Coordinates of C-alpha atoms and ligand atoms in Angstrom, one line a residue:
M1 CA 47.9 74.3 112.1
A2 CA 46.4 73.6 115.4
F3 CA 46.6 69.9 114.9
R4 CA 50.2 70.0 113.9
L5 CA 51.1 72.1 116.9
T6 CA 49.4 69.7 119.3
L7 CA 51.1 66.7 117.7
W8 CA 54.5 68.5 118.1
Y9 CA 53.7 69.3 121.7
V10 CA 52.6 65.7 122.4
F11 CA 55.7 64.3 120.8
V12 CA 58.0 66.6 122.7
F13 CA 56.1 66.0 125.9
V14 CA 56.0 62.2 125.6
L15 CA 59.7 62.1 124.5
S16 CA 61.0 64.1 127.5
A17 CA 58.8 62.1 130.0
T18 CA 60.0 58.8 128.6
V19 CA 63.7 60.0 128.8
A20 CA 63.1 61.0 132.3
F21 CA 61.5 57.7 133.1
A22 CA 64.2 55.7 131.4
L23 CA 67.0 57.6 133.4
F24 CA 65.2 56.9 136.6
Y25 CA 64.7 53.3 135.9
L26 CA 68.4 52.7 135.0
L27 CA 69.5 54.5 138.2
I28 CA 67.3 52.6 140.5
L29 CA 68.3 49.2 138.8
R30 CA 72.0 50.2 139.1
L31 CA 71.6 51.1 142.7
I32 CA 69.8 47.9 143.7
S33 CA 72.2 45.6 141.7
Q34 CA 75.0 47.4 143.4
R35 CA 73.7 46.7 146.9
T36 CA 73.1 43.1 146.0
D37 CA 76.7 42.6 144.9
E38 CA 78.1 44.3 147.8
D39 CA 76.1 42.1 150.2
L40 CA 77.3 38.9 148.4
I41 CA 80.8 40.0 148.5
T42 CA 80.7 40.8 152.2
N43 CA 79.1 37.5 153.0
A44 CA 81.5 35.5 150.9
N45 CA 84.4 37.3 152.6
R46 CA 83.0 36.5 156.0
L47 CA 82.5 32.8 155.1
A48 CA 86.0 32.6 153.7
Q49 CA 87.4 34.0 157.0
V50 CA 85.4 31.4 159.0
Y51 CA 86.9 28.6 156.9
A52 CA 90.4 30.0 157.3
L53 CA 90.1 30.3 161.0
E54 CA 87.8 27.6 162.1
G55 CA 87.8 24.9 159.4
G56 CA 85.2 23.2 157.1
E57 CA 82.5 22.2 159.6
M58 CA 82.3 25.8 160.9
L59 CA 82.0 27.1 157.5
R60 CA 79.2 24.7 156.7
R61 CA 77.4 25.7 159.8
A62 CA 77.9 29.5 159.4
A63 CA 76.8 29.3 155.7
L64 CA 73.6 27.3 156.6
L65 CA 72.9 29.8 159.4
Q66 CA 73.2 32.7 156.9
V67 CA 70.8 30.9 154.4
Q68 CA 68.3 30.2 157.0
T69 CA 68.2 33.8 158.3
T70 CA 68.0 35.2 154.8
G71 CA 65.5 32.5 153.8
E72 CA 66.0 29.4 151.8
Q73 CA 64.0 30.5 148.8
K74 CA 66.1 33.8 148.8
M75 CA 69.6 32.4 149.2
F76 CA 71.6 29.2 148.6
F77 CA 75.2 28.2 149.1
R78 CA 77.2 25.2 147.7
L79 CA 80.7 24.2 148.3
F80 CA 82.5 22.2 145.6
Y81 CA 85.8 21.0 144.6
P82 CA 87.7 22.5 141.7
S83 CA 86.6 19.5 139.6
G84 CA 83.0 20.5 139.9
V85 CA 81.9 17.9 142.5
F86 CA 79.7 19.4 145.2
F87 CA 80.2 18.3 148.8
S88 CA 78.1 20.4 150.8
S89 CA 74.9 22.8 150.2
S90 CA 72.0 24.4 151.6
N91 CA 68.4 23.2 150.9
M92 CA 68.4 23.3 147.1
T93 CA 64.7 22.2 146.3
Y94 CA 63.9 25.7 145.5
W95 CA 67.0 26.1 143.2
K96 CA 66.8 22.8 141.3
N97 CA 69.6 22.1 139.2
I98 CA 71.1 25.6 138.9
G99 CA 74.4 25.0 137.5
I100 CA 77.9 26.2 137.7
D101 CA 79.2 29.1 135.4
R102 CA 82.4 27.4 134.3
K103 CA 83.8 30.6 133.1
A104 CA 83.3 32.4 136.3
V105 CA 84.9 29.5 138.2
D106 CA 87.9 29.5 135.9
A107 CA 88.4 33.1 136.5
V108 CA 88.6 32.4 140.2
L109 CA 90.7 29.3 139.9
E110 CA 93.1 30.0 137.0
E111 CA 93.2 33.8 136.6
G112 CA 93.5 34.1 140.4
R113 CA 90.7 36.5 140.7
L114 CA 89.4 37.1 144.3
F115 CA 85.9 36.5 143.3
S116 CA 83.7 36.5 140.3
L117 CA 80.1 37.8 140.0
V118 CA 77.5 36.6 137.5
T119 CA 73.8 36.6 136.8
Q120 CA 72.5 33.2 136.1
P121 CA 69.0 31.9 135.1
I122 CA 67.1 29.7 137.6
P123 CA 65.6 26.7 135.8
R124 CA 61.8 26.9 135.5
R125 CA 61.6 30.3 137.3
P126 CA 60.8 33.7 135.6
Y127 CA 63.7 35.5 137.2
N128 CA 67.4 35.1 137.6
A129 CA 69.9 34.8 140.4
R130 CA 73.0 36.8 141.3
I131 CA 75.8 34.4 142.1
I132 CA 79.3 35.0 143.4
Y133 CA 82.1 32.3 143.2
K134 CA 85.0 32.6 145.6
R135 CA 87.9 30.2 146.3
I136 CA 88.0 30.0 149.9
G137 CA 90.7 27.1 150.3
I138 CA 93.1 25.4 148.2
N139 CA 90.4 22.9 147.2
V140 CA 87.3 24.5 148.1
V141 CA 85.1 27.0 146.0
L142 CA 82.1 28.6 147.5
Q143 CA 79.1 29.4 145.3
L144 CA 76.7 31.8 147.1
G145 CA 73.6 33.0 145.3
V146 CA 70.6 35.2 146.0
S147 CA 67.4 35.3 143.9
L148 CA 66.5 38.5 141.9
Q149 CA 62.7 37.9 142.5
N150 CA 62.3 41.2 144.3
E151 CA 64.2 43.1 141.6
S152 CA 62.1 41.5 138.7
H153 CA 59.1 42.3 140.7
L154 CA 60.2 45.9 141.0
V155 CA 60.9 46.1 137.2
E156 CA 57.5 44.7 136.5
T157 CA 55.9 47.3 138.8
F158 CA 57.9 49.9 137.3
K159 CA 56.8 49.0 133.8
R160 CA 53.2 48.9 134.8
T161 CA 53.4 52.3 136.5
F162 CA 55.2 53.6 133.2
V163 CA 52.5 52.4 131.0
I164 CA 49.7 53.8 133.2
T165 CA 51.5 57.2 133.8
M166 CA 52.3 57.6 130.2
S167 CA 48.8 56.9 129.0
V168 CA 47.5 59.7 131.5
L169 CA 50.2 61.9 130.6
L170 CA 49.5 61.5 126.9
L171 CA 45.8 62.3 127.5
I172 CA 46.7 65.4 129.4
A173 CA 49.3 66.4 126.8
V174 CA 46.8 66.1 124.0
G175 CA 44.2 68.1 125.9
L176 CA 46.6 70.7 127.1
G177 CA 48.4 70.9 123.7
W178 CA 45.1 71.3 121.9
I179 CA 43.9 74.1 124.2
M180 CA 47.2 75.8 124.0
A181 CA 47.4 75.6 120.1
R182 CA 43.9 76.9 120.0
S183 CA 44.3 79.8 122.1
A184 CA 47.7 80.7 120.5
L185 CA 46.0 80.7 117.2
A186 CA 42.7 82.2 118.1
G187 CA 44.3 85.7 117.4
V188 CA 45.4 84.6 114.0
A189 CA 41.9 83.5 113.2
S190 CA 40.6 86.9 114.2
V191 CA 43.0 88.5 111.8
T192 CA 41.8 86.2 109.1
Q193 CA 38.2 86.9 109.9
T194 CA 38.7 90.6 109.7
A195 CA 40.6 90.2 106.4
Q196 CA 37.6 88.3 104.9
K197 CA 35.1 90.9 106.1
I198 CA 37.1 93.7 104.5
S199 CA 35.8 95.0 101.1
E200 CA 36.4 98.2 99.4
E201 CA 33.2 99.7 101.0
D202 CA 34.1 98.5 104.5
L203 CA 37.6 99.6 105.4
D204 CA 36.7 100.6 109.0
T205 CA 36.7 97.2 110.5
R206 CA 39.8 96.7 112.7
V207 CA 41.3 93.6 114.3
P208 CA 40.8 93.6 118.1
V209 CA 44.1 94.2 119.9
L210 CA 44.0 92.2 123.3
H211 CA 47.0 94.0 124.6
R212 CA 48.8 90.7 125.6
H213 CA 52.0 92.0 124.2
D214 CA 52.7 88.9 122.1
E215 CA 53.3 88.2 118.5
I216 CA 49.6 87.9 117.7
D217 CA 49.0 91.5 119.1
Q218 CA 51.9 92.6 116.9
L219 CA 50.3 91.0 113.9
A220 CA 47.0 92.7 114.7
V221 CA 48.6 96.1 115.2
T222 CA 50.6 95.8 112.0
F223 CA 47.6 94.6 110.1
N224 CA 45.6 97.5 111.5
Q225 CA 48.2 100.0 110.5
M226 CA 48.2 98.5 107.0
L227 CA 44.4 99.0 106.8
D228 CA 44.8 102.6 107.9
R229 CA 47.4 103.0 105.1
I230 CA 45.2 101.4 102.6
K231 CA 42.2 103.4 103.7
Q232 CA 44.3 106.7 103.4
L233 CA 45.5 105.6 99.9
I234 CA 42.0 104.8 98.6
S235 CA 40.5 108.1 100.0
G236 CA 43.6 109.9 98.4
I237 CA 42.9 108.2 95.1
R238 CA 39.1 109.1 95.3
Q239 CA 40.0 112.6 96.1
M240 CA 42.4 112.8 93.2
N241 CA 39.8 111.4 90.8
D242 CA 37.3 114.1 92.0
N243 CA 40.0 116.7 91.4
I244 CA 41.0 115.4 88.0
A245 CA 37.4 115.2 86.9
H246 CA 36.8 118.7 88.2
D247 CA 40.0 120.3 86.7
L248 CA 39.5 118.7 83.4
R249 CA 35.9 119.7 83.2
S250 CA 36.5 123.5 83.3
P251 CA 38.8 123.7 80.2
I252 CA 36.6 121.2 78.3
A253 CA 33.5 123.3 79.2
R254 CA 35.2 126.4 78.0
I255 CA 36.1 124.8 74.8
R256 CA 32.6 123.6 74.3
G257 CA 31.1 127.0 75.2
L258 CA 33.3 128.8 72.8
A259 CA 32.3 126.4 69.9
E260 CA 28.7 126.8 70.8
V261 CA 28.9 130.6 70.8
T262 CA 30.8 130.7 67.5
L263 CA 28.3 128.3 65.9
T264 CA 25.2 130.2 66.9
S265 CA 26.6 133.6 66.0
D266 CA 26.8 134.1 62.3
G267 CA 30.3 135.4 62.5
G268 CA 32.7 135.1 59.6
M269 CA 36.0 133.3 59.1
E270 CA 37.7 135.6 61.6
E271 CA 35.6 134.3 64.5
Y272 CA 36.2 130.7 63.5
A273 CA 39.9 131.4 63.4
Q274 CA 39.7 133.0 66.9
M275 CA 37.8 130.0 68.2
A276 CA 40.5 127.6 66.7
A277 CA 43.2 129.6 68.4
S278 CA 41.5 129.5 71.8
T279 CA 40.8 125.8 71.4
I280 CA 44.4 125.3 70.8
E281 CA 45.4 127.3 73.8
E282 CA 43.0 125.4 76.1
C283 CA 44.2 122.0 74.7
D284 CA 47.7 123.0 75.3
R285 CA 46.8 123.8 78.9
L286 CA 45.1 120.5 79.1
L287 CA 48.1 118.6 77.7
Q288 CA 50.5 120.4 80.0
M289 CA 48.4 119.5 83.0
I290 CA 48.2 115.9 82.0
N291 CA 52.0 115.8 81.3
T292 CA 52.8 117.2 84.6
M293 CA 50.3 114.6 86.3
L294 CA 52.2 112.0 84.5
T295 CA 55.6 113.4 85.5
I296 CA 54.6 113.6 89.1
S297 CA 53.3 109.9 89.1
R298 CA 56.4 108.7 87.4
T299 CA 58.8 110.6 89.7
E300 CA 57.0 109.3 92.8
A301 CA 56.9 105.8 91.6
G302 CA 60.5 106.0 90.4
V303 CA 59.5 104.5 87.0
D304 CA 62.0 106.2 84.9
P305 CA 65.5 105.9 86.4
I306 CA 66.7 109.5 86.5
T307 CA 70.2 110.2 85.2
L308 CA 72.4 111.6 88.0
E309 CA 75.1 114.1 87.7
N310 CA 76.9 116.6 89.9
V311 CA 74.6 119.7 89.7
D312 CA 75.7 123.0 91.0
L313 CA 72.4 124.2 92.6
A314 CA 73.6 127.7 93.2
K315 CA 74.2 128.0 89.4
V316 CA 70.8 126.6 88.5
A317 CA 69.2 129.1 91.0
R318 CA 71.1 132.1 89.3
E319 CA 69.8 131.0 86.1
A320 CA 66.3 130.7 87.2
C321 CA 66.6 134.2 88.6
V322 CA 67.8 135.6 85.3
L323 CA 64.9 133.7 83.5
F324 CA 62.2 135.1 85.8
Q325 CA 63.6 138.6 86.0
P326 CA 61.3 139.9 83.2
L327 CA 58.2 138.3 84.9
A328 CA 59.2 139.9 88.3
E329 CA 59.8 143.4 86.6
D330 CA 56.2 143.1 85.0
K331 CA 54.8 143.1 88.6
Q332 CA 57.4 145.4 89.9
I333 CA 58.6 142.7 92.2
S334 CA 62.2 142.8 93.2
L335 CA 63.9 139.4 92.7
H336 CA 67.0 139.0 94.8
C337 CA 69.3 136.1 94.4
S338 CA 72.1 135.1 96.8
A339 CA 73.8 132.1 95.5
D340 CA 77.5 132.8 95.0
S341 CA 79.5 129.9 96.2
P342 CA 79.0 126.7 94.3
C343 CA 76.8 124.0 96.1
S344 CA 77.0 120.6 94.4
V345 CA 74.3 118.1 94.7
R346 CA 73.9 114.7 93.0
G347 CA 70.7 114.9 90.8
N348 CA 69.1 115.5 87.6
E349 CA 69.6 119.1 86.3
Q350 CA 66.4 119.3 84.4
M351 CA 64.3 118.3 87.4
L352 CA 66.1 120.6 89.7
Q353 CA 65.6 123.4 87.1
R354 CA 61.9 122.6 87.2
L355 CA 61.8 122.4 91.0
I356 CA 63.3 126.0 91.4
A357 CA 61.2 127.4 88.5
N358 CA 58.0 126.2 90.2
L359 CA 58.9 127.8 93.5
V360 CA 60.0 131.1 92.2
D361 CA 57.1 131.2 89.7
N362 CA 54.6 130.7 92.7
A363 CA 56.4 133.4 94.8
I364 CA 56.1 135.9 92.0
K365 CA 52.6 134.8 91.1
Y366 CA 51.2 135.1 94.6
T367 CA 53.1 138.1 95.7
D368 CA 51.3 141.5 95.2
M369 CA 52.8 144.3 93.1
N370 CA 55.8 145.9 94.6
G371 CA 56.7 142.9 96.7
S372 CA 60.0 141.1 97.0
V373 CA 61.2 137.5 96.4
W374 CA 64.5 136.1 97.8
V375 CA 66.3 133.1 96.4
T376 CA 69.3 131.9 98.4
V377 CA 71.4 128.8 98.2
N378 CA 74.2 127.8 100.7
S379 CA 75.5 124.6 102.4
A380 CA 75.0 123.6 105.9
D381 CA 75.5 120.3 107.8
G382 CA 76.2 118.2 104.8
N383 CA 73.2 119.4 103.0
V384 CA 72.7 122.1 100.4
V385 CA 69.9 124.3 101.6
M386 CA 67.8 126.4 99.3
E387 CA 65.3 129.0 100.4
V388 CA 62.7 130.7 98.2
R389 CA 61.1 133.5 100.3
D390 CA 58.5 136.2 99.5
N391 CA 56.6 138.7 101.3
G392 CA 53.3 137.8 99.7
P393 CA 49.9 136.9 101.3
G394 CA 51.2 133.9 103.1
I395 CA 49.5 130.5 103.6
P396 CA 47.0 129.7 106.4
P397 CA 48.4 126.9 108.7
E398 CA 45.4 124.5 107.9
D399 CA 46.6 124.6 104.2
H400 CA 50.4 123.8 104.9
R401 CA 50.0 120.1 104.3
R402 CA 47.4 120.3 101.6
I403 CA 49.3 122.7 99.3
F404 CA 51.6 119.7 98.4
Q405 CA 48.6 117.6 97.3
R406 CA 47.8 117.3 93.8
F407 CA 45.3 119.7 92.4
F408 CA 45.0 121.6 95.7
R409 CA 44.7 125.5 95.2
G410 CA 44.3 127.9 97.9
D411 CA 41.0 129.8 98.2
Q412 CA 42.5 133.2 97.1
S413 CA 44.5 131.6 94.4
R414 CA 41.5 131.0 92.1
S415 CA 42.0 134.3 90.4
V416 CA 45.5 133.4 89.3
G417 CA 46.2 130.8 86.7
G418 CA 47.4 127.3 87.7
A419 CA 46.4 123.8 88.0
G420 CA 47.5 123.0 91.6
L421 CA 50.2 120.7 90.5
G422 CA 53.4 122.8 90.9
L423 CA 54.1 122.0 94.6
S424 CA 53.2 118.3 94.1
L425 CA 55.8 118.0 91.4
A426 CA 58.3 119.9 93.5
Q427 CA 57.8 117.6 96.5
A428 CA 58.1 114.5 94.2
I429 CA 61.3 115.9 92.7
V430 CA 62.7 116.6 96.2
R431 CA 61.8 113.1 97.4
A432 CA 63.4 111.5 94.4
H433 CA 66.6 113.3 95.2
G434 CA 66.5 112.1 98.9
G435 CA 65.8 115.5 100.3
S436 CA 63.1 117.4 102.1
I437 CA 60.9 120.3 101.5
I438 CA 59.3 122.5 104.2
L439 CA 57.1 125.4 104.3
Q440 CA 57.1 128.2 106.9
S441 CA 54.4 130.8 106.5
M442 CA 51.8 132.9 108.3
P443 CA 49.0 134.6 106.6
G444 CA 50.0 138.3 105.8
Q445 CA 53.7 137.6 106.5
G446 CA 54.9 135.9 103.4
S447 CA 56.0 132.3 102.8
T448 CA 59.4 130.5 102.9
F449 CA 60.0 127.3 101.2
T450 CA 63.2 125.5 102.4
I451 CA 64.7 122.5 100.5
A452 CA 67.4 120.5 101.8
L453 CA 69.2 118.0 99.5
P454 CA 72.3 116.0 100.4
R455 CA 75.5 117.7 99.4
Q456 CA 77.9 116.2 97.0
D457 CA 81.4 116.9 97.8
S458 CA 83.3 117.6 94.7
H459 CA 86.7 115.6 94.8
Ligands
ADP1 P1 49.2 126.4 91.6 O1 50.2 127.5 91.9 O2 49.1 125.9 90.2 O3 47.9 126.7 92.3 P2 50.8 124.8 93.4 O4 50.8 123.4 93.7 O5 52.1 125.5 92.9 O6 49.6 125.1 92.4 O7 50.3 125.6 94.7 C1 49.3 125.2 95.5 C2 48.7 126.3 96.2 O8 49.7 126.7 97.4 C3 48.4 127.5 95.5 O9 47.3 127.5 94.9 C4 48.5 128.6 96.5 O10 47.2 128.7 97.1 C5 49.5 128.2 97.5 N1 50.9 128.7 97.4 C6 51.9 128.2 96.7 N2 53.0 129.0 96.7 C7 52.5 130.0 97.5 C8 53.2 131.4 97.8 N3 54.5 131.7 97.6 N4 52.5 132.2 98.5 C9 51.2 132.0 98.8 N5 50.6 130.9 98.5 C10 51.2 129.9 97.8

């Protein structure tokens, strides 16, 4: 990864440097050649003027003077007739047999152009000459040329500088790219290392967060959060295993004890029949517990798609109150139901029945003789809100969260029957319906369970 990043970095770096260099090079070249052309045009115009005003001899002298001041190796001139025959020139030893560009001459003579500029090779020289052709009289054509030696020298220097600079830049880019890629990926490496160190026993290792506020930090934080969650889940599973083991042990121990007692005592058939009846009872309780556990897990995981229908929660609450009336009367508890106007929710009727039954059952179960239980259903803010309130013993604040955990039972509840699964199931059902369940309670002041489910407006 670091290697690939470096490669990309170097590629982009070198490409942009090359483009910048090339642009610079072209610009300089253009500027120089523009200046050369302008000088040639000015000189040719001046010589044409001299010829027009002062005749051929003065032209020759002026041209010679011009060549001598510029340098015979740098500049030359020739005068020739339209037929191509020369009649005057500067010292041509350096320029050898530099020819005439016929096309350029034709452009001047036949097409009537003011002048024509061409680049021509100088025989046996590694550079070119820039040459202007201009007709300066009816029968006279001027050929004025300058060598491009300086320019080609400049190009050479430029190329050399380019190669050297690029090599240095390349080295820097590779080094810099490698360092940058390594430091960018160092965070990822520490996440990987932590991940490798983690086993089921060691869930406490965390990736160091360097607070650089970059993506790697985000990755580290997210990774640590995930570890926290996994740790939580694993300890939850362990806790549940302990609870299951504990809660399954008691009924099985009871069954075993009963069988042992029956075996050792020499009672008759009647005693055996009683043992069988108790065993069935205990097994039923076990089965019910296991079934409830399964229902909670399935509801939480959303394994079985629940069939949804419009359910009037007020009606379900009224029915539950009717059902639980005898139980309440047994404990001389007054059960009040206030659920008169229809309150529709989208849900599964059977599950909602179970939810209400669990809460009302708890309220009656934990409230002392002569207490009261209130069940109310009404709608508010797009929700259907159901309240199950009692004036029982209440729940201490430290247990408020735990009572929704599987198998949790309050300390004072040991004397009453139950497996500690009722509220877990209630919570799973509420969540499966997209709602919420909250508890308000203080020891000695009763408990209120409030459930809010999204209201289904009947059309
Ligand atoms: P169970 O009733 O089988 O013990 P639940 O999950 O229904 O299991 O309840 C868990 C615990 O919450 C109970 O053991 C009890 O301590 C406490 N609890 C639930 N409802 C009430 C209530 N209405 N009043 C007081 N305590 C309650």
